[in-house]
mmCIF file of C-alpha atoms in Angstrom:
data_model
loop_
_atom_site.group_PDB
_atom_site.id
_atom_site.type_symbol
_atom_site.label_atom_id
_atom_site.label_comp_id
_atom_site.label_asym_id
_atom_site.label_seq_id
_atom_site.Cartn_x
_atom_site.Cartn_y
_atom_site.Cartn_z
ATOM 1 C CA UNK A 747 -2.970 -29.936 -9.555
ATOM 2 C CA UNK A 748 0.071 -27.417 -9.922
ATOM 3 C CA UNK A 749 1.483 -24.905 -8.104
ATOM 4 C CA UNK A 750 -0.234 -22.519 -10.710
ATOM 5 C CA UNK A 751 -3.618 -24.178 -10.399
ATOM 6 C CA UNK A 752 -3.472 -23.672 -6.854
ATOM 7 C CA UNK A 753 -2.893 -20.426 -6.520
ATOM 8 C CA UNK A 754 -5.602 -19.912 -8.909
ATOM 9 C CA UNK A 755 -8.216 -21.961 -6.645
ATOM 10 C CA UNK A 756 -7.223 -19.865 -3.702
ATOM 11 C CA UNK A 757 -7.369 -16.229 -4.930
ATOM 12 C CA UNK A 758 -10.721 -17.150 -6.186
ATOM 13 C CA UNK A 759 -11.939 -18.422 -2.993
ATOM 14 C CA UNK A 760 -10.572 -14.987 -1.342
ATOM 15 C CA UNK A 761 -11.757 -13.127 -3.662
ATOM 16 C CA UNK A 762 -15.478 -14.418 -3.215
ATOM 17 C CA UNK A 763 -14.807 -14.041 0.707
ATOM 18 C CA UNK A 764 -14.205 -10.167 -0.205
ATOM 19 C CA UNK A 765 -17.205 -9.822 -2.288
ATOM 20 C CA UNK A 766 -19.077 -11.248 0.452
ATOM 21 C CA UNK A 767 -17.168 -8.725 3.347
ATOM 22 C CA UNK A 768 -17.468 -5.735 0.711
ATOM 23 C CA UNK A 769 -21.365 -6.369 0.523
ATOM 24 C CA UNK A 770 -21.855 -5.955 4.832
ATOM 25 C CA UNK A 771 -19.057 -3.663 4.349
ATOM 26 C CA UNK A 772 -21.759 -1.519 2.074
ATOM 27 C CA UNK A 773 -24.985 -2.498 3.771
ATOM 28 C CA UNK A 774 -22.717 -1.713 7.679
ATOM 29 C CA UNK A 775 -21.903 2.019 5.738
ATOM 30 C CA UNK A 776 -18.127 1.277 6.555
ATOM 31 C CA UNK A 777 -15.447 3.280 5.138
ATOM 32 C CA UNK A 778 -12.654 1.481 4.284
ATOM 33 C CA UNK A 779 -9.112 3.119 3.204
ATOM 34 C CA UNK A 780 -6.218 1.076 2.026
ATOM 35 C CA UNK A 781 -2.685 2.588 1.628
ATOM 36 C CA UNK A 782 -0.683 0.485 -0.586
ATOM 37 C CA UNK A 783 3.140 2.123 -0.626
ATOM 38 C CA UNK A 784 6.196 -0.001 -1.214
ATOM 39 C CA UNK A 785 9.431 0.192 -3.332
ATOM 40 C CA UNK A 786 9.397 -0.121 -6.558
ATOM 41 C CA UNK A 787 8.348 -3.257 -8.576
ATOM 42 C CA UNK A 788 7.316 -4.577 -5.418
ATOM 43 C CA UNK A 789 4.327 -5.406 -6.633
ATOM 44 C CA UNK A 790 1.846 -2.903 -5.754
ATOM 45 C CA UNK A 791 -0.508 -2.320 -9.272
ATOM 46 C CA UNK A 792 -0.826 -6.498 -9.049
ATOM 47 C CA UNK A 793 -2.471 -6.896 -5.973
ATOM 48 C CA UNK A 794 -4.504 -4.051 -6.204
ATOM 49 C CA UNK A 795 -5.744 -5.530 -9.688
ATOM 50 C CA UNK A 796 -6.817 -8.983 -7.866
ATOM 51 C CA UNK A 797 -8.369 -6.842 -4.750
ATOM 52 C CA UNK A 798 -10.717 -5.103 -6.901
ATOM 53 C CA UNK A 799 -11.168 -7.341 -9.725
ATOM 54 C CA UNK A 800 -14.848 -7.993 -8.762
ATOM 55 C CA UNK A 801 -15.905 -5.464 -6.309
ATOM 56 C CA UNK A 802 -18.550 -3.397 -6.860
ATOM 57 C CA UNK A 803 -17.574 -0.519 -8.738
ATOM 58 C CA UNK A 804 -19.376 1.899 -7.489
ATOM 59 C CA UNK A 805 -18.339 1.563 -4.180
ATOM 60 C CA UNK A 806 -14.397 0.985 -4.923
ATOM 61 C CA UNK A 807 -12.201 3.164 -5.498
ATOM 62 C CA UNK A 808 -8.719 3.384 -6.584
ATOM 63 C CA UNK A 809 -6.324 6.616 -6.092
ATOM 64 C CA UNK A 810 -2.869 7.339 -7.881
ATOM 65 C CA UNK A 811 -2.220 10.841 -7.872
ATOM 66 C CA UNK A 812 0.187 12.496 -10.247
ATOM 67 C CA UNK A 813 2.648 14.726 -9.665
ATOM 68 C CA UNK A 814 1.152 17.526 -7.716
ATOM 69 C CA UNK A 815 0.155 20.836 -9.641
ATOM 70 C CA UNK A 816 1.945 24.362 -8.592
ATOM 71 C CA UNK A 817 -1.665 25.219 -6.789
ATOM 72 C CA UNK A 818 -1.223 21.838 -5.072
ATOM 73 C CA UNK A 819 2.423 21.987 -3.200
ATOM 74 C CA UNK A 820 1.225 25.627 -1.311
ATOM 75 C CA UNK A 821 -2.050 23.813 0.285
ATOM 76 C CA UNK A 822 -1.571 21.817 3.062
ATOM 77 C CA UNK A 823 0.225 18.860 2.139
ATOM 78 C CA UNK A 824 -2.500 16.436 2.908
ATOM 79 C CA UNK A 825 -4.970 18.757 1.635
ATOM 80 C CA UNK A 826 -5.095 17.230 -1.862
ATOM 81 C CA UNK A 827 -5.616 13.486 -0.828
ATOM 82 C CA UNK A 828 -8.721 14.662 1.393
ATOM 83 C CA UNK A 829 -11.403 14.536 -1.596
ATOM 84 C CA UNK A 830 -10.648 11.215 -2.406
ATOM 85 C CA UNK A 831 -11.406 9.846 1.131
ATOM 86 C CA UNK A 832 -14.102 7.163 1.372
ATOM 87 C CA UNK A 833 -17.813 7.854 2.400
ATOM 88 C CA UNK A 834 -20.114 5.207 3.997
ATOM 89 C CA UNK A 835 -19.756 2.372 1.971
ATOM 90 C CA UNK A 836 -17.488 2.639 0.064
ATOM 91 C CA UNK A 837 -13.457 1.022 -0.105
ATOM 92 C CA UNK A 838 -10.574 3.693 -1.199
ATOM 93 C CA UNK A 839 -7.156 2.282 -1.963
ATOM 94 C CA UNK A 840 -4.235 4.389 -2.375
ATOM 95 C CA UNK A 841 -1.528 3.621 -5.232
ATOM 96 C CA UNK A 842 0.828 5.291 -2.686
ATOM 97 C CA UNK A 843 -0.611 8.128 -0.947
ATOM 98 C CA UNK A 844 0.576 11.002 1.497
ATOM 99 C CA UNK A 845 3.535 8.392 2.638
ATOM 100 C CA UNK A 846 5.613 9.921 -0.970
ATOM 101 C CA UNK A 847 6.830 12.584 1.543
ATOM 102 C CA UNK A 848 8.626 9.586 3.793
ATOM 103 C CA UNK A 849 10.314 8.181 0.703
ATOM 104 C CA UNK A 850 10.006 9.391 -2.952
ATOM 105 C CA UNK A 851 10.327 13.082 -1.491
ATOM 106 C CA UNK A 852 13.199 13.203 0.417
ATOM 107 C CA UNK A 853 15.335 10.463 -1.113
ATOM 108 C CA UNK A 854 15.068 12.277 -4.989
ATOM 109 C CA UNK A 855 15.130 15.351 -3.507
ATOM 110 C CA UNK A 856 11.474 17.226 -4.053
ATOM 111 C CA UNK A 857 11.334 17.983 -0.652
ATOM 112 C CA UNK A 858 13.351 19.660 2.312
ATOM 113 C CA UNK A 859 14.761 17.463 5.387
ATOM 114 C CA UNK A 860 12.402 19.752 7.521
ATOM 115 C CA UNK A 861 8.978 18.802 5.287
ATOM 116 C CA UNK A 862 9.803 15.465 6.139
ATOM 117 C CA UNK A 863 10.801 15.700 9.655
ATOM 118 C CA UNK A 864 7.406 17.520 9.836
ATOM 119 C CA UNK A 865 5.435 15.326 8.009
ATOM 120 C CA UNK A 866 6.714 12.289 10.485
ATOM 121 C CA UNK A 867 5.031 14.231 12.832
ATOM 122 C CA UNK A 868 2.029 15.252 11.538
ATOM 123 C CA UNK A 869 0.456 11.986 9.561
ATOM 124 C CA UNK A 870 0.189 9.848 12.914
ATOM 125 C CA UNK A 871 -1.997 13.105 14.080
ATOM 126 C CA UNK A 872 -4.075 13.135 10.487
ATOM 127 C CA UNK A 873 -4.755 9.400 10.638
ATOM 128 C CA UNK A 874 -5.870 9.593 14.227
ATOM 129 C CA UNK A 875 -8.602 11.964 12.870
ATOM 130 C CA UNK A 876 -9.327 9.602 10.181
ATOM 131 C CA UNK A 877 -9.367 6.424 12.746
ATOM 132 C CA UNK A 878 -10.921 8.977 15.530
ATOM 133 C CA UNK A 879 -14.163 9.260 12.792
ATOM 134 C CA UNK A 880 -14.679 6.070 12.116
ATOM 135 C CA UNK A 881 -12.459 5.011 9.138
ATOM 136 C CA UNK A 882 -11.173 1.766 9.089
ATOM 137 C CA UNK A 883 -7.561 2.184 7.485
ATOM 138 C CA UNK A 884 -4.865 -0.236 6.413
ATOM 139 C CA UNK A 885 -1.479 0.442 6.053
ATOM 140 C CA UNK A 886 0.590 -1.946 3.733
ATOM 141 C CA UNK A 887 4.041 -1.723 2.834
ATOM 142 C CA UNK A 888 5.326 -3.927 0.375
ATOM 143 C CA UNK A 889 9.169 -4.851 0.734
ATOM 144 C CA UNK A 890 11.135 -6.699 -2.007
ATOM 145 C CA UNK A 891 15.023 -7.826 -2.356
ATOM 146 C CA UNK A 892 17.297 -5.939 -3.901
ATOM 147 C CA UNK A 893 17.976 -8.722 -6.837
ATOM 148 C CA UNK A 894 14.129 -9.316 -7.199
ATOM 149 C CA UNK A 895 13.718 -5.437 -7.714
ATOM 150 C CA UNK A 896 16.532 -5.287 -10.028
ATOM 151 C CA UNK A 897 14.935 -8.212 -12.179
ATOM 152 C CA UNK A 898 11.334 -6.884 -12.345
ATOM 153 C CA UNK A 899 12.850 -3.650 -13.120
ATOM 154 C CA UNK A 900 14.535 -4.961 -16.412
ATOM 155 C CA UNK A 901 11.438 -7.275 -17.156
ATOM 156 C CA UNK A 902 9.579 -3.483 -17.784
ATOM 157 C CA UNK A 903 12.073 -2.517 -20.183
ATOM 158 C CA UNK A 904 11.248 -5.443 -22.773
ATOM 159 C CA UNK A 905 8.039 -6.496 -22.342
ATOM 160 C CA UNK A 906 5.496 -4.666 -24.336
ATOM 161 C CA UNK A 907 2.673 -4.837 -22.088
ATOM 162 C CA UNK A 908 4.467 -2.852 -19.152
ATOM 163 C CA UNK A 909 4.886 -0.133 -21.761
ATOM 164 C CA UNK A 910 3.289 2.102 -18.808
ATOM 165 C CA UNK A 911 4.800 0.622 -15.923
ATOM 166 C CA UNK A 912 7.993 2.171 -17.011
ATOM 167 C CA UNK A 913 8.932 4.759 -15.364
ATOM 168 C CA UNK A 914 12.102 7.699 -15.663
ATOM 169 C CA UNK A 915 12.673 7.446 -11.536
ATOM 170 C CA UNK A 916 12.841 3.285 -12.014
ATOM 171 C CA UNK A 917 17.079 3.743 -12.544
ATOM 172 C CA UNK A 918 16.979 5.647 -9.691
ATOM 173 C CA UNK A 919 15.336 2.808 -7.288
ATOM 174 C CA UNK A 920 18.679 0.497 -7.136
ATOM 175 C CA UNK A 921 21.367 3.684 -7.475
ATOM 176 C CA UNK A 922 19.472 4.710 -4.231
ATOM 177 C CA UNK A 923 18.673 1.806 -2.607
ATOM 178 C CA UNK A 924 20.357 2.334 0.792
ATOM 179 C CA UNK A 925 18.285 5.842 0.505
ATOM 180 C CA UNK A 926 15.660 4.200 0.413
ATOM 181 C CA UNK A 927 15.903 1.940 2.751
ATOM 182 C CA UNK A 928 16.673 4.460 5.521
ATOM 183 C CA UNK A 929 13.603 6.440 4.406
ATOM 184 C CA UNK A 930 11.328 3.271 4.925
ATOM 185 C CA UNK A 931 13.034 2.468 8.061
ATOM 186 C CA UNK A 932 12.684 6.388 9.376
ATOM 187 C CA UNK A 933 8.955 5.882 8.009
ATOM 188 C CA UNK A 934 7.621 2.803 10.078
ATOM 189 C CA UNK A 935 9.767 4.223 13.274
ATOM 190 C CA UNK A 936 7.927 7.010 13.273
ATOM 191 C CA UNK A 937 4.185 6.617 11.900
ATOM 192 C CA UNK A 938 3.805 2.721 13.422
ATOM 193 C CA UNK A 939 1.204 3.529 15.785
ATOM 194 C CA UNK A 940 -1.229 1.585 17.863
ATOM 195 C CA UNK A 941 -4.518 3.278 15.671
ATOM 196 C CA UNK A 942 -2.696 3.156 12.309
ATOM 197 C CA UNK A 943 -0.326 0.309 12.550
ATOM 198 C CA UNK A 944 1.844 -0.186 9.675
ATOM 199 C CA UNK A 945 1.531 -3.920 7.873
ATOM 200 C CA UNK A 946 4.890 -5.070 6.097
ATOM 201 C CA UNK A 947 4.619 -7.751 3.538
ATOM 202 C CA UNK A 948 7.836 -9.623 1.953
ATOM 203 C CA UNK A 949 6.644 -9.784 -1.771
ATOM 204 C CA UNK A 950 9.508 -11.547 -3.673
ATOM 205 C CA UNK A 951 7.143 -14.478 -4.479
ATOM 206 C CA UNK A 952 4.987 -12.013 -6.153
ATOM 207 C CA UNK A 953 1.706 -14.605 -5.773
ATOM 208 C CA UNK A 954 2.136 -15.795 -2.547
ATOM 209 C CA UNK A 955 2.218 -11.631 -1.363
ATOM 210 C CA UNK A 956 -0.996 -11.481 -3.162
ATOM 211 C CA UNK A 957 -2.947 -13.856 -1.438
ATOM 212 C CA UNK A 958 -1.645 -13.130 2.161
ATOM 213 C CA UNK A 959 -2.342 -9.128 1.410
ATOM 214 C CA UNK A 960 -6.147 -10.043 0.664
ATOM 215 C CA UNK A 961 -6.175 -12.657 4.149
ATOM 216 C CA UNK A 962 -4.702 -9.903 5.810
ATOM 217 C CA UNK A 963 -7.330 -7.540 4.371
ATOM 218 C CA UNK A 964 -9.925 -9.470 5.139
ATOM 219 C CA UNK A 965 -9.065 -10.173 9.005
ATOM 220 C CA UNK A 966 -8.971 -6.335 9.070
ATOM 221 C CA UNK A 967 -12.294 -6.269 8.129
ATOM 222 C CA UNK A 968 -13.718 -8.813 10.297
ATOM 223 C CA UNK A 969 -17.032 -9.681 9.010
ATOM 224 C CA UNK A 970 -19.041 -11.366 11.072
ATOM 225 C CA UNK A 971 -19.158 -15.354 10.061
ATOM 226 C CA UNK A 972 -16.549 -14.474 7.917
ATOM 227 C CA UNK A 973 -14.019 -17.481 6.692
ATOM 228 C CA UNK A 974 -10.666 -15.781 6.176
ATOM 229 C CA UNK A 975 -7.525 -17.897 6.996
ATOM 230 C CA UNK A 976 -4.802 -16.037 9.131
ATOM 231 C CA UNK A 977 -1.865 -14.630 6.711
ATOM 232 C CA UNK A 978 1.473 -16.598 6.970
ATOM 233 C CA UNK A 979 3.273 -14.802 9.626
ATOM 234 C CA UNK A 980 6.624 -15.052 7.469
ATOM 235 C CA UNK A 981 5.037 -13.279 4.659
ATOM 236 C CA UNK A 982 2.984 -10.491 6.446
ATOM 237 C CA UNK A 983 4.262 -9.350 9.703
ATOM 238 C CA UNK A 984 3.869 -5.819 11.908
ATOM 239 C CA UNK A 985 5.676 -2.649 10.986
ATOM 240 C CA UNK A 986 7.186 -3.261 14.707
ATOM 241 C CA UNK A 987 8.439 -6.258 14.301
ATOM 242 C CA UNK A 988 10.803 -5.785 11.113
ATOM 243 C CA UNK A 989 14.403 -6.267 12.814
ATOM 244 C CA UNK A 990 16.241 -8.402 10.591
ATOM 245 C CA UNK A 991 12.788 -9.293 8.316
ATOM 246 C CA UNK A 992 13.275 -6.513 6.150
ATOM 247 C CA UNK A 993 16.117 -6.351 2.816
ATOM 248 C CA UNK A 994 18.584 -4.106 3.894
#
């Protein structure tokens, strides 16, 4: 059996564990919110695909906002990702969520140094209302080399089927890299808390990030009688403990 085969064997086996966890997640009335944010080409739109490949659709749900409208950026900032937030039984998972005003924002310029500064302060206080009612949510941030982003990137450009995963900001991930990078490291300083931890993931072995995000997902979850392995700890480690784990 090859490399190929095997990761095949275990993401179905995971997968079945999460149909089984998503069903007592339903019949429990859990709400379950996953924020998947990351740098580009990091791999996000791929493991979300495998997560909810065969979950019940009715109770999954997956969020990528567009650009917000004029209406949109004079609410409250977090007031437009409140509608989408889950009810009993069901799983919400963010294709990057209110975290764009820690990276995309500031870095490219769509928002001032003080609306950032602010909202440092203010999601820790939003997600311990969220955690504070009885959500259970997940904070992932997938991190990826600079070569390995620079190689995806140009995979998008000539392969027909990631027609739509092209994107006009994509130049600007490696021209700002170090940007970036001190965005994400400002982020996890600052919104790493003890009731909304922040989970890093290394995803330059794009499968191998896949099935330690669903372990980790599932050990989150916890279901009772539940049979998921413990994520490799050099894959999938806490936002706290990033010195020297993360690309520069």
């Amino acid at each position: 059996m090859g490399k190929s085969d095997d990761y095949e064997t275990e993401l179905e086996r995971l997968q079945i564990e999460l149909v089984e966890t998503q069903a007592w997640a339903i019949e429990k009335g859990l709400r379950v919110l996953i924020l998947f944010e990351g740098r580009d080409a990091a791999g996000k739109d791929g493991a979300i695909k495998r997560i909810v490949e065969n979950m019940a659709p009715r109770q999954t749900r997956v969020v990528a906002l567009p650009k917000p409208t004029e209406r949109e950026t004079s609410q409250w900032y977090f007031q437009r990702y409140v509608p989408h937030l889950p009810a009993a039984g069901e799983t919400v998972i963010f294709n990057r969520s209110w975290y764009n005003r820690a990276g995309v924002e500031p870095v490219m310029g769509f928002c001032t140094p003080e609306k950032q500064a602010r909202f440092l302060k203010d999601a820790p206080r939003f997600e311990r209302m969220l955690v504070d009612d009885g959500v259970l949510l997940i904070k992932l941030w997938l991190d990826i080399s600079r070569q390995e982003q620079a190689e995806r990137l140009a995979q998008r450009t000539t392969d027909p089927l990631k027609r739509f995963k092209v994107s006009p900001l994509d130049a600007e991930a490696q021209t700002r890299w170090d940007a970036y990078s001190a965005a994400r490291d400002r982020m996890l300083a600052e919104t790493h808390a003890d009731h909304a931890p922040w989970t890093v993931v290394a995803t330059d072995r794009k499968k191998t990030a896949r099935l330690n995000i669903i372990r980790h997902i599932l050990r989150r979850l916890d279901r009772p009688g539940g049979d998921a392995p413990k994520p490799d700890p050099e894959v999938v480690f806490a936002g706290d403990e990033t010195r020297g784990r993360l690309s520069p």
